[in-house]
Structure formats: C-alpha cells, structure tokens
Short mmCIF file of C-alpha atoms in Angstrom, two decimals:
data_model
loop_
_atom_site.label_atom_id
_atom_site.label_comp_id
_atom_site.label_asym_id
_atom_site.label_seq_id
_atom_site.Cartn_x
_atom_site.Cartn_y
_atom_site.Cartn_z
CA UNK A 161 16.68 8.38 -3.22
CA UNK A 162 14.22 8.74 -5.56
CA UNK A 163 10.37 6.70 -5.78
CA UNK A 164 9.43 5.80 -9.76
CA UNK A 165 6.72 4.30 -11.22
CA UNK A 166 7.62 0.93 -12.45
CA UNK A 167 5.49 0.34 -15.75
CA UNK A 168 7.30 -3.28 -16.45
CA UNK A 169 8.27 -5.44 -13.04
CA UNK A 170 10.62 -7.76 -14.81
CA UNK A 171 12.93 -9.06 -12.10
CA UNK A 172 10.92 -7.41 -8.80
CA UNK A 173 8.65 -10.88 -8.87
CA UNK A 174 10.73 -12.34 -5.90
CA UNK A 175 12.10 -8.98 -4.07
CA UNK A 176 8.85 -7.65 -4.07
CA UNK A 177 7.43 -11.04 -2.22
CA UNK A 178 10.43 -10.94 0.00
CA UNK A 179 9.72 -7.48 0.86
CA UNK A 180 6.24 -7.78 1.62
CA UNK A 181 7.45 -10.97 3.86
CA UNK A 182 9.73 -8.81 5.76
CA UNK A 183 7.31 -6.06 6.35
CA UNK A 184 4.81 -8.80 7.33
CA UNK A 185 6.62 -10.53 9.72
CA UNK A 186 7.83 -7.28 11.82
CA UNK A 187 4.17 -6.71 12.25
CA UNK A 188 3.02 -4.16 9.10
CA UNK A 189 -0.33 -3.50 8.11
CA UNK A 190 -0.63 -5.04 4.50
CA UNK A 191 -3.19 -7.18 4.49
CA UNK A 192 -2.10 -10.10 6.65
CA UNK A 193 -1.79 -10.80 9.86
CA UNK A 194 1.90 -11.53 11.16
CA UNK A 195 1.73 -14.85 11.36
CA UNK A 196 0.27 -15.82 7.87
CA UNK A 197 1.39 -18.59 5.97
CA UNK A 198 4.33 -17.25 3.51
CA UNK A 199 2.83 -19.07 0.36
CA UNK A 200 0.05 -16.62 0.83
CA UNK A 201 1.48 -13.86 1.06
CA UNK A 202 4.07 -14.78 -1.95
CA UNK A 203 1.36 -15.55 -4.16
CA UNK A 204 -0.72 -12.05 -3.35
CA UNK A 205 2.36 -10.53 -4.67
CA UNK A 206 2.98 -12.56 -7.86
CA UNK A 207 -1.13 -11.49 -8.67
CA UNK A 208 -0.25 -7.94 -7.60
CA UNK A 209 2.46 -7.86 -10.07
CA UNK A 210 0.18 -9.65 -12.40
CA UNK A 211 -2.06 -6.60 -12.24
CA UNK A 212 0.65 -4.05 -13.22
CA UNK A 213 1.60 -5.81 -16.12
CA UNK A 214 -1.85 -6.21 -17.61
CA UNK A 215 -2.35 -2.16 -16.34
CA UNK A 216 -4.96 -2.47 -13.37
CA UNK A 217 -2.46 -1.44 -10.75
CA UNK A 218 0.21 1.17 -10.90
CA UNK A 219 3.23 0.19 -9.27
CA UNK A 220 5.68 3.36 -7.29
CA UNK A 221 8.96 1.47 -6.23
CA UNK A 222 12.02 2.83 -3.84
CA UNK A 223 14.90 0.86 -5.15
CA UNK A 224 15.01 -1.99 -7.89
CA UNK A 225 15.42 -5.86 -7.96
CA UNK A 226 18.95 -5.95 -6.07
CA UNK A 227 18.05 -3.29 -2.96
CA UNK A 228 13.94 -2.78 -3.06
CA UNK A 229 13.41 -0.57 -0.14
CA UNK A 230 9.55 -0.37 -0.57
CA UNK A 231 6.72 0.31 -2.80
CA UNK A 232 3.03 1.88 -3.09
CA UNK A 233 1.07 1.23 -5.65
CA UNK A 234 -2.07 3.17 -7.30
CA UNK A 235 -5.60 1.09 -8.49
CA UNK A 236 -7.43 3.83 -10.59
CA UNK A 237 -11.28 3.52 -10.05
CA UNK A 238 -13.11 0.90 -12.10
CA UNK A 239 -16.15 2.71 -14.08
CA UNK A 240 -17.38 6.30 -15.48
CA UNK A 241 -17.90 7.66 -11.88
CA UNK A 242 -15.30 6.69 -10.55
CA UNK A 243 -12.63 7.10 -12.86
CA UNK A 244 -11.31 10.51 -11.14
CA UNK A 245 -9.71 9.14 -7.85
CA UNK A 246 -7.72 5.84 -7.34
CA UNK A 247 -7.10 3.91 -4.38
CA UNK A 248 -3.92 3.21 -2.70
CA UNK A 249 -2.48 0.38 -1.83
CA UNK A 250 0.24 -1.65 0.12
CA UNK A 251 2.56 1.06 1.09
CA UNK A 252 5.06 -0.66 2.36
CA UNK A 253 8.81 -0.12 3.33
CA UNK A 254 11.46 -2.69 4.62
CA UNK A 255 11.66 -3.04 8.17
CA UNK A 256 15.71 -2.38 8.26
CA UNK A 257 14.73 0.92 6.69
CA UNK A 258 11.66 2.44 8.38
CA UNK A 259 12.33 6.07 10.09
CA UNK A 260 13.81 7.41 7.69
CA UNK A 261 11.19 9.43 5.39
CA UNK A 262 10.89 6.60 2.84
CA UNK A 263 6.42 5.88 3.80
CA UNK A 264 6.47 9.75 3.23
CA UNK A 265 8.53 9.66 -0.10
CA UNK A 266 7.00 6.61 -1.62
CA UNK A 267 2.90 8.48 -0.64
CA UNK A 268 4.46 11.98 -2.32
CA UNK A 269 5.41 9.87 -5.52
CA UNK A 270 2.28 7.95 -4.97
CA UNK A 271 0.19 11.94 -5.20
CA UNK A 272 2.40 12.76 -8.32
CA UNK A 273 2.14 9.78 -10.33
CA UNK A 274 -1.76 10.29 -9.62
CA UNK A 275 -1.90 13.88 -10.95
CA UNK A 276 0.13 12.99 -13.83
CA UNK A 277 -2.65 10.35 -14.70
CA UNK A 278 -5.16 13.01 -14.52
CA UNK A 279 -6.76 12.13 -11.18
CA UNK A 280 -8.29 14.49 -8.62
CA UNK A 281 -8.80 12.07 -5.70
CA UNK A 282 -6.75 9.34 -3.61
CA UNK A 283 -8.56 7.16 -1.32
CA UNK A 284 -6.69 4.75 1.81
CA UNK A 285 -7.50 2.38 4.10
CA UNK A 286 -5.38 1.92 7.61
CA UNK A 287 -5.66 -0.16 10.07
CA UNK A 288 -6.37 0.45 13.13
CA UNK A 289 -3.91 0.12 16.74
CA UNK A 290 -0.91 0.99 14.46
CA UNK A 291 0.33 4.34 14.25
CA UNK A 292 -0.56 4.58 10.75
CA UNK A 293 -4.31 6.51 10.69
CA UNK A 294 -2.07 9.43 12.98
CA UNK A 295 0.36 9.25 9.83
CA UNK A 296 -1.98 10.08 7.46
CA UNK A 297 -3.90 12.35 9.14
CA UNK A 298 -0.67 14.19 9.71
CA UNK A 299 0.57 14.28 6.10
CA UNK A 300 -2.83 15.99 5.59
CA UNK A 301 -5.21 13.20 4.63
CA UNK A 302 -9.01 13.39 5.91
CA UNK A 303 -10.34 10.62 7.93
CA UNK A 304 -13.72 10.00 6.29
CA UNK A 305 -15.37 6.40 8.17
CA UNK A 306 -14.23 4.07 10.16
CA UNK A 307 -15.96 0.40 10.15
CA UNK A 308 -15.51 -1.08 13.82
CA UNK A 309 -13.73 -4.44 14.48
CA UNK A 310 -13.32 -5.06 10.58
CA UNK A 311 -10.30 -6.69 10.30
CA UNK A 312 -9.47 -10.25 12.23
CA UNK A 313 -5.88 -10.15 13.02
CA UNK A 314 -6.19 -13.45 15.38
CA UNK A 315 -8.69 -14.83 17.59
CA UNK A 316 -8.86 -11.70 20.15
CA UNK A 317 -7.62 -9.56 17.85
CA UNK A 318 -10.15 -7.37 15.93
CA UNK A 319 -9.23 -3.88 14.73
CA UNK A 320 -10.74 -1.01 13.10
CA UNK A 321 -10.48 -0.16 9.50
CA UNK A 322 -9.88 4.13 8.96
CA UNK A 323 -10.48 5.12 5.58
CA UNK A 324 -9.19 8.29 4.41
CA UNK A 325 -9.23 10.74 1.62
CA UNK A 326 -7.23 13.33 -0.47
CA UNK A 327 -8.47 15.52 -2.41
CA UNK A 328 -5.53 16.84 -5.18
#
C-alpha cells in the first residue's frame, strides 16, 4: 500500500468526511471531541479540501474515493521566516484499519512529500491522554512545549496539547 500526495481531491469530498467521522467517533484526536455534532465535522472537511485545491494545504492520502484508509496532510508556513518547515495536520486512519503500520506510512510520506517541497522542518501537535505524544516521540520526533489543560474535550475533560518537532 502505498501513501500519495493528492494534488486534485475530485471525488474524496464525501469519503474524506466519512473518514474523519469514523475516526471521530472511535475516539481520535482530530480536532473534535467524540461526541461533536457531524455537520461540523463534515463541513471542516469540505474547507480542508477547499484548501488543497486553492494550494494552502497539501493533502497525503492511503487509498482513493472507493476504499480511503486515511490521510495526513502538510500546511507549509505562511511568510519569509517561516517558509522552511510546515505543519502537520489531521493524521488520521480508519478505525477498522488501525495497527497495522498505516499512522507510520501515511507520517513517512508525510516527511517525503516535505523534502521534495524543499522544506527542512515539520512541526505537530498531539493531544494529550492518547497514546499519540509516545508515538511520535518514538518515530523520532522531539517534544518541544506542552501548554497544560489546552484542549476542552467535555466538561471534566481538559487535556494537554504536546507539540513536537522534526528537523529533516
């Protein structure tokens, strides 16, 4: 299986919002809480798409419209100083097919479509009380801040936002 950069998303507009439903629902960390109301999360995704066709985001898909397994995707920094790293975004990976290397694959095709743009630095954000700041570290990433209780999952449910770095 092999990750690619998508350059046009023609036809992904409604797996890629199903997918990012799916991962929602079984509890992933991509920017809303589990119980979130669907038509937000939907429309989040037609704007994300939005953004890779007008060239803002870069888009690194498993699969295509008929079996998406997951996707990353790549926001290049936004001015003269900061136009050497990117940061990325929504990995993501259907729930019926986590465990099986795909995070990994899609974040290695995430760090080659960034050198092939020229780019000598990825930044991340994780969230914490998840397994997924032990995931990065792991595949080598540096753990560079943390901010304390910012992000509001629920009423009681406050979690810490790790940021991390690679250098390429």
């Amino acid at each position: 299986m092999t990750a690619r950069p998508v350059l046009d998303p023609a036809g992904l507009d409604t797996p890629f919002a199903d997918l990012w439903v799916a991962v929602i629902r079984a509890g992933g960390a991509v920017g809303f809480a589990p119980d979130a109301p669907e038509a937000e999360i939907r429309g989040l995704a037609a704007r994300s798409l939005d953004e890779v066709r007008a060239g803002r985001l870069h888009l690194i898909a498993l699969g295509g419209p008929e079996d998406l397994d997951g996707v990353v995707f790549l926001q290049p920094g936004g001015g003269p100083v900061v136009e050497h790293r990117a940061t990325v975004l929504r990995l993501m990976v259907h729930p019926q097919r986590q465990g099986r290397g795909l995070g990994r694959l899609l974040l290695a095709a995430a760090v080659d479509r960034a050198r092939a743009l020229g780019l000598t630095q990825l930044l991340l954000s994780a969230r914490g009380g998840t397994g997924l700041p032990a995931f990065y570290r792991h595949l080598g990433w540096t753990e560079v801040g943390r901010f304390p209780r910012a992000l509001r999952l629920g009423p009681a449910d406050w979690r810490d936002e790790h940021w991390f770095q690679l250098d390429l």
